[in-house]
Short mmCIF file of the C-alpha atoms (twelve columns), coordinates in Angstrom:
data_MODEL
# 
_entry.id   MODEL 
# 
loop_
_atom_site.group_PDB 
_atom_site.id 
_atom_site.type_symbol 
_atom_site.label_atom_id 
_atom_site.label_alt_id 
_atom_site.label_comp_id 
_atom_site.label_asym_id 
_atom_site.label_seq_id 
_atom_site.Cartn_x 
_atom_site.Cartn_y 
_atom_site.Cartn_z 
_atom_site.pdbx_PDB_model_num 
ATOM 1   C CA . MET A 1   -24.421 -79.958 -49.558 1 
ATOM 2   C CA . GLY A 2   -23.171 -82.878 -47.306 1 
ATOM 3   C CA . MET A 3   -22.297 -83.795 -43.834 1 
ATOM 4   C CA . GLY A 4   -19.008 -82.257 -44.330 1 
ATOM 5   C CA . SER A 5   -20.315 -78.866 -45.073 1 
ATOM 6   C CA . ASP A 6   -22.762 -78.511 -42.041 1 
ATOM 7   C CA . MET A 7   -18.952 -79.743 -39.992 1 
ATOM 8   C CA . TYR A 8   -17.719 -76.343 -41.796 1 
ATOM 9   C CA . ARG A 9   -20.725 -74.341 -40.727 1 
ATOM 10  C CA . GLN A 10  -20.520 -75.447 -37.324 1 
ATOM 11  C CA . GLN A 11  -17.093 -74.281 -37.257 1 
ATOM 12  C CA . ILE A 12  -17.857 -70.853 -38.683 1 
ATOM 13  C CA . LEU A 13  -20.384 -70.415 -36.165 1 
ATOM 14  C CA . ASP A 14  -18.074 -71.508 -33.499 1 
ATOM 15  C CA . HIS A 15  -15.289 -68.855 -34.483 1 
ATOM 16  C CA . TYR A 16  -17.760 -66.189 -34.857 1 
ATOM 17  C CA . LYS A 17  -19.529 -67.053 -31.190 1 
ATOM 18  C CA . ASN A 18  -16.084 -67.901 -29.425 1 
ATOM 19  C CA . PRO A 19  -13.217 -66.045 -31.691 1 
ATOM 20  C CA . ARG A 20  -9.674  -66.794 -31.265 1 
ATOM 21  C CA . ASN A 21  -7.042  -64.056 -30.994 1 
ATOM 22  C CA . TYR A 22  -9.787  -61.585 -30.344 1 
ATOM 23  C CA . GLY A 23  -8.645  -58.238 -28.994 1 
ATOM 24  C CA . GLU A 24  -6.030  -55.597 -29.261 1 
ATOM 25  C CA . ILE A 25  -2.084  -56.444 -28.852 1 
ATOM 26  C CA . GLU A 26  -0.152  -54.083 -26.638 1 
ATOM 27  C CA . ASP A 27  2.562   -52.229 -28.475 1 
ATOM 28  C CA . PRO A 28  2.340   -54.241 -32.071 1 
ATOM 29  C CA . THR A 29  4.825   -53.943 -34.623 1 
ATOM 30  C CA . PHE A 30  2.299   -53.021 -36.945 1 
ATOM 31  C CA . THR A 31  -1.598  -52.591 -36.714 1 
ATOM 32  C CA . HIS A 32  -4.045  -51.686 -39.898 1 
ATOM 33  C CA . GLU A 33  -7.957  -51.341 -40.071 1 
ATOM 34  C CA . GLY A 34  -10.133 -51.920 -42.802 1 
ATOM 35  C CA . GLU A 35  -13.690 -52.107 -43.914 1 
ATOM 36  C CA . ASN A 36  -16.510 -53.408 -46.269 1 
ATOM 37  C CA . PRO A 37  -18.632 -50.356 -46.617 1 
ATOM 38  C CA . SER A 38  -21.439 -52.408 -48.811 1 
ATOM 39  C CA . CYS A 39  -22.151 -54.206 -45.382 1 
ATOM 40  C CA . GLY A 40  -20.486 -53.099 -42.573 1 
ATOM 41  C CA . ASP A 41  -17.909 -55.106 -41.663 1 
ATOM 42  C CA . THR A 42  -14.624 -53.608 -39.561 1 
ATOM 43  C CA . ILE A 43  -11.611 -55.478 -38.827 1 
ATOM 44  C CA . ARG A 44  -8.731  -54.353 -37.404 1 
ATOM 45  C CA . VAL A 45  -5.236  -56.791 -37.394 1 
ATOM 46  C CA . ASP A 46  -2.691  -56.284 -34.890 1 
ATOM 47  C CA . VAL A 47  0.440   -58.511 -35.681 1 
ATOM 48  C CA . THR A 48  3.812   -58.687 -33.514 1 
ATOM 49  C CA . LEU A 49  6.694   -60.017 -35.378 1 
ATOM 50  C CA . GLU A 50  9.762   -62.037 -34.071 1 
ATOM 51  C CA . ASP A 51  13.062  -60.509 -33.719 1 
ATOM 52  C CA . ASP A 52  14.022  -61.624 -37.485 1 
ATOM 53  C CA . GLY A 53  11.311  -58.743 -38.543 1 
ATOM 54  C CA . GLU A 54  9.543   -61.727 -41.060 1 
ATOM 55  C CA . THR A 55  8.122   -64.139 -39.290 1 
ATOM 56  C CA . ILE A 56  4.542   -63.372 -37.065 1 
ATOM 57  C CA . GLU A 57  4.664   -64.107 -33.537 1 
ATOM 58  C CA . TYR A 58  1.082   -63.356 -32.588 1 
ATOM 59  C CA . ALA A 59  -1.628  -62.134 -34.536 1 
ATOM 60  C CA . ALA A 60  -4.783  -60.497 -32.969 1 
ATOM 61  C CA . PHE A 61  -8.421  -58.930 -34.368 1 
ATOM 62  C CA . SER A 62  -10.748 -56.684 -33.314 1 
ATOM 63  C CA . GLY A 63  -14.195 -55.200 -35.151 1 
ATOM 64  C CA . ASP A 64  -17.574 -56.377 -36.023 1 
ATOM 65  C CA . GLY A 65  -19.172 -57.701 -38.844 1 
ATOM 66  C CA . CYS A 66  -20.959 -60.496 -40.069 1 
ATOM 67  C CA . ALA A 67  -20.377 -64.492 -39.453 1 
ATOM 68  C CA . ILE A 68  -18.309 -65.087 -42.096 1 
ATOM 69  C CA . SER A 69  -16.019 -61.638 -41.683 1 
ATOM 70  C CA . GLN A 70  -15.022 -62.368 -38.020 1 
ATOM 71  C CA . ALA A 71  -14.812 -66.212 -38.410 1 
ATOM 72  C CA . SER A 72  -12.556 -65.480 -41.247 1 
ATOM 73  C CA . ALA A 73  -10.640 -62.972 -38.889 1 
ATOM 74  C CA . SER A 74  -10.471 -65.265 -36.222 1 
ATOM 75  C CA . MET A 75  -9.216  -68.502 -38.698 1 
ATOM 76  C CA . LEU A 76  -6.865  -66.400 -39.998 1 
ATOM 77  C CA . THR A 77  -5.022  -64.739 -37.032 1 
ATOM 78  C CA . SER A 78  -4.631  -68.367 -35.746 1 
ATOM 79  C CA . ARG A 79  -3.097  -69.405 -39.367 1 
ATOM 80  C CA . LEU A 80  -0.462  -66.600 -39.578 1 
ATOM 81  C CA . GLN A 81  1.028   -67.385 -36.213 1 
ATOM 82  C CA . GLY A 82  4.712   -68.627 -37.418 1 
ATOM 83  C CA . MET A 83  4.379   -67.557 -41.069 1 
ATOM 84  C CA . THR A 84  6.503   -64.953 -42.664 1 
ATOM 85  C CA . LEU A 85  5.205   -61.926 -44.092 1 
ATOM 86  C CA . SER A 86  6.167   -63.209 -47.748 1 
ATOM 87  C CA . GLU A 87  3.900   -65.979 -47.038 1 
ATOM 88  C CA . LEU A 88  0.970   -63.432 -45.283 1 
ATOM 89  C CA . ASP A 89  1.365   -61.567 -49.044 1 
ATOM 90  C CA . ALA A 90  1.089   -64.536 -51.041 1 
ATOM 91  C CA . LEU A 91  -2.415  -65.484 -49.550 1 
ATOM 92  C CA . ASP A 92  -5.137  -65.316 -51.959 1 
ATOM 93  C CA . THR A 93  -9.097  -65.582 -51.950 1 
ATOM 94  C CA . ASP A 94  -8.758  -68.972 -52.341 1 
ATOM 95  C CA . ASP A 95  -6.538  -69.790 -49.505 1 
ATOM 96  C CA . VAL A 96  -9.381  -68.001 -47.597 1 
ATOM 97  C CA . THR A 97  -12.383 -69.934 -48.593 1 
ATOM 98  C CA . GLU A 98  -10.297 -73.065 -48.537 1 
ATOM 99  C CA . MET A 99  -9.539  -72.235 -44.715 1 
ATOM 100 C CA . LEU A 100 -13.356 -71.696 -44.114 1 
ATOM 101 C CA . GLY A 101 -14.211 -74.769 -46.102 1 
ATOM 102 C CA . VAL A 102 -17.579 -73.795 -47.377 1 
ATOM 103 C CA . ASP A 103 -18.735 -72.253 -50.678 1 
ATOM 104 C CA . ILE A 104 -18.862 -68.485 -50.336 1 
ATOM 105 C CA . SER A 105 -21.441 -66.651 -52.830 1 
ATOM 106 C CA . PRO A 106 -20.017 -63.655 -54.638 1 
ATOM 107 C CA . MET A 107 -21.956 -61.156 -52.392 1 
ATOM 108 C CA . ARG A 108 -19.554 -62.571 -49.360 1 
ATOM 109 C CA . ILE A 109 -16.431 -63.299 -50.323 1 
ATOM 110 C CA . LYS A 110 -15.912 -59.488 -49.839 1 
ATOM 111 C CA . CYS A 111 -16.504 -60.511 -45.971 1 
ATOM 112 C CA . ALA A 112 -14.592 -63.226 -45.992 1 
ATOM 113 C CA . VAL A 113 -11.205 -62.004 -47.541 1 
ATOM 114 C CA . LEU A 114 -11.578 -58.597 -45.822 1 
ATOM 115 C CA . ALA A 115 -9.051  -59.781 -42.815 1 
ATOM 116 C CA . ARG A 116 -6.852  -61.050 -44.895 1 
ATOM 117 C CA . GLN A 117 -6.787  -57.920 -46.902 1 
ATOM 118 C CA . VAL A 118 -6.505  -55.612 -44.145 1 
ATOM 119 C CA . ALA A 119 -3.321  -58.218 -42.600 1 
ATOM 120 C CA . GLN A 120 -2.082  -57.737 -45.968 1 
ATOM 121 C CA . ASP A 121 -2.053  -53.750 -46.660 1 
ATOM 122 C CA . GLY A 122 -0.692  -53.607 -42.766 1 
ATOM 123 C CA . ALA A 123 2.179   -55.512 -43.578 1 
ATOM 124 C CA . ARG A 124 2.855   -53.699 -46.898 1 
ATOM 125 C CA . ILE A 125 2.651   -50.614 -44.959 1 
ATOM 126 C CA . HIS A 126 4.979   -51.670 -42.152 1 
ATOM 127 C CA . GLU A 127 7.654   -52.842 -45.096 1 
ATOM 128 C CA . GLY A 128 6.806   -49.286 -46.801 1 
ATOM 129 C CA . ASP A 129 5.367   -50.471 -50.158 1 
ATOM 130 C CA . LEU A 130 2.126   -48.662 -49.257 1 
ATOM 131 C CA . ASP A 131 1.261   -44.891 -47.837 1 
ATOM 132 C CA . VAL A 132 0.474   -45.122 -44.340 1 
ATOM 133 C CA . ASP A 133 -2.455  -43.299 -44.938 1 
ATOM 134 C CA . HIS A 134 -4.147  -46.196 -46.765 1 
ATOM 135 C CA . THR A 135 -7.124  -47.053 -46.346 1 
ATOM 136 C CA . THR A 136 -8.553  -50.961 -46.633 1 
ATOM 137 C CA . THR A 137 -11.628 -51.333 -48.136 1 
ATOM 138 C CA . GLU A 138 -13.581 -54.406 -49.741 1 
ATOM 139 C CA . GLU A 139 -16.170 -52.859 -51.924 1 
# 
């Protein structure tokens, strides 16, 4: 790995130590929590939609976990602002790993994608596509 990888590692550490959008939104449009039981990562994502009911106005997260899960949540919540629910639904694992900018080992992929899965499941519950009691777990 070259200098570029070091830059991305620094970016991950920065987002871990100084998370963006960390906290809870008062009166969000929807909120959802999830966990990765194999390592103990937990993430809660709060989302406020614009008046059109489709565009994400603001997203925030809270939780606890490793540097990868927390940095991914920090980066993702920044990226979600201005995105539609359809665009959120279309995000996949490659989008998350590209956003992080470093190779993620197979054991750490679950940490990296937890926030994305929580946000997607929260949106699906909000839209009535998943049961309100659905539990998001990345195992």
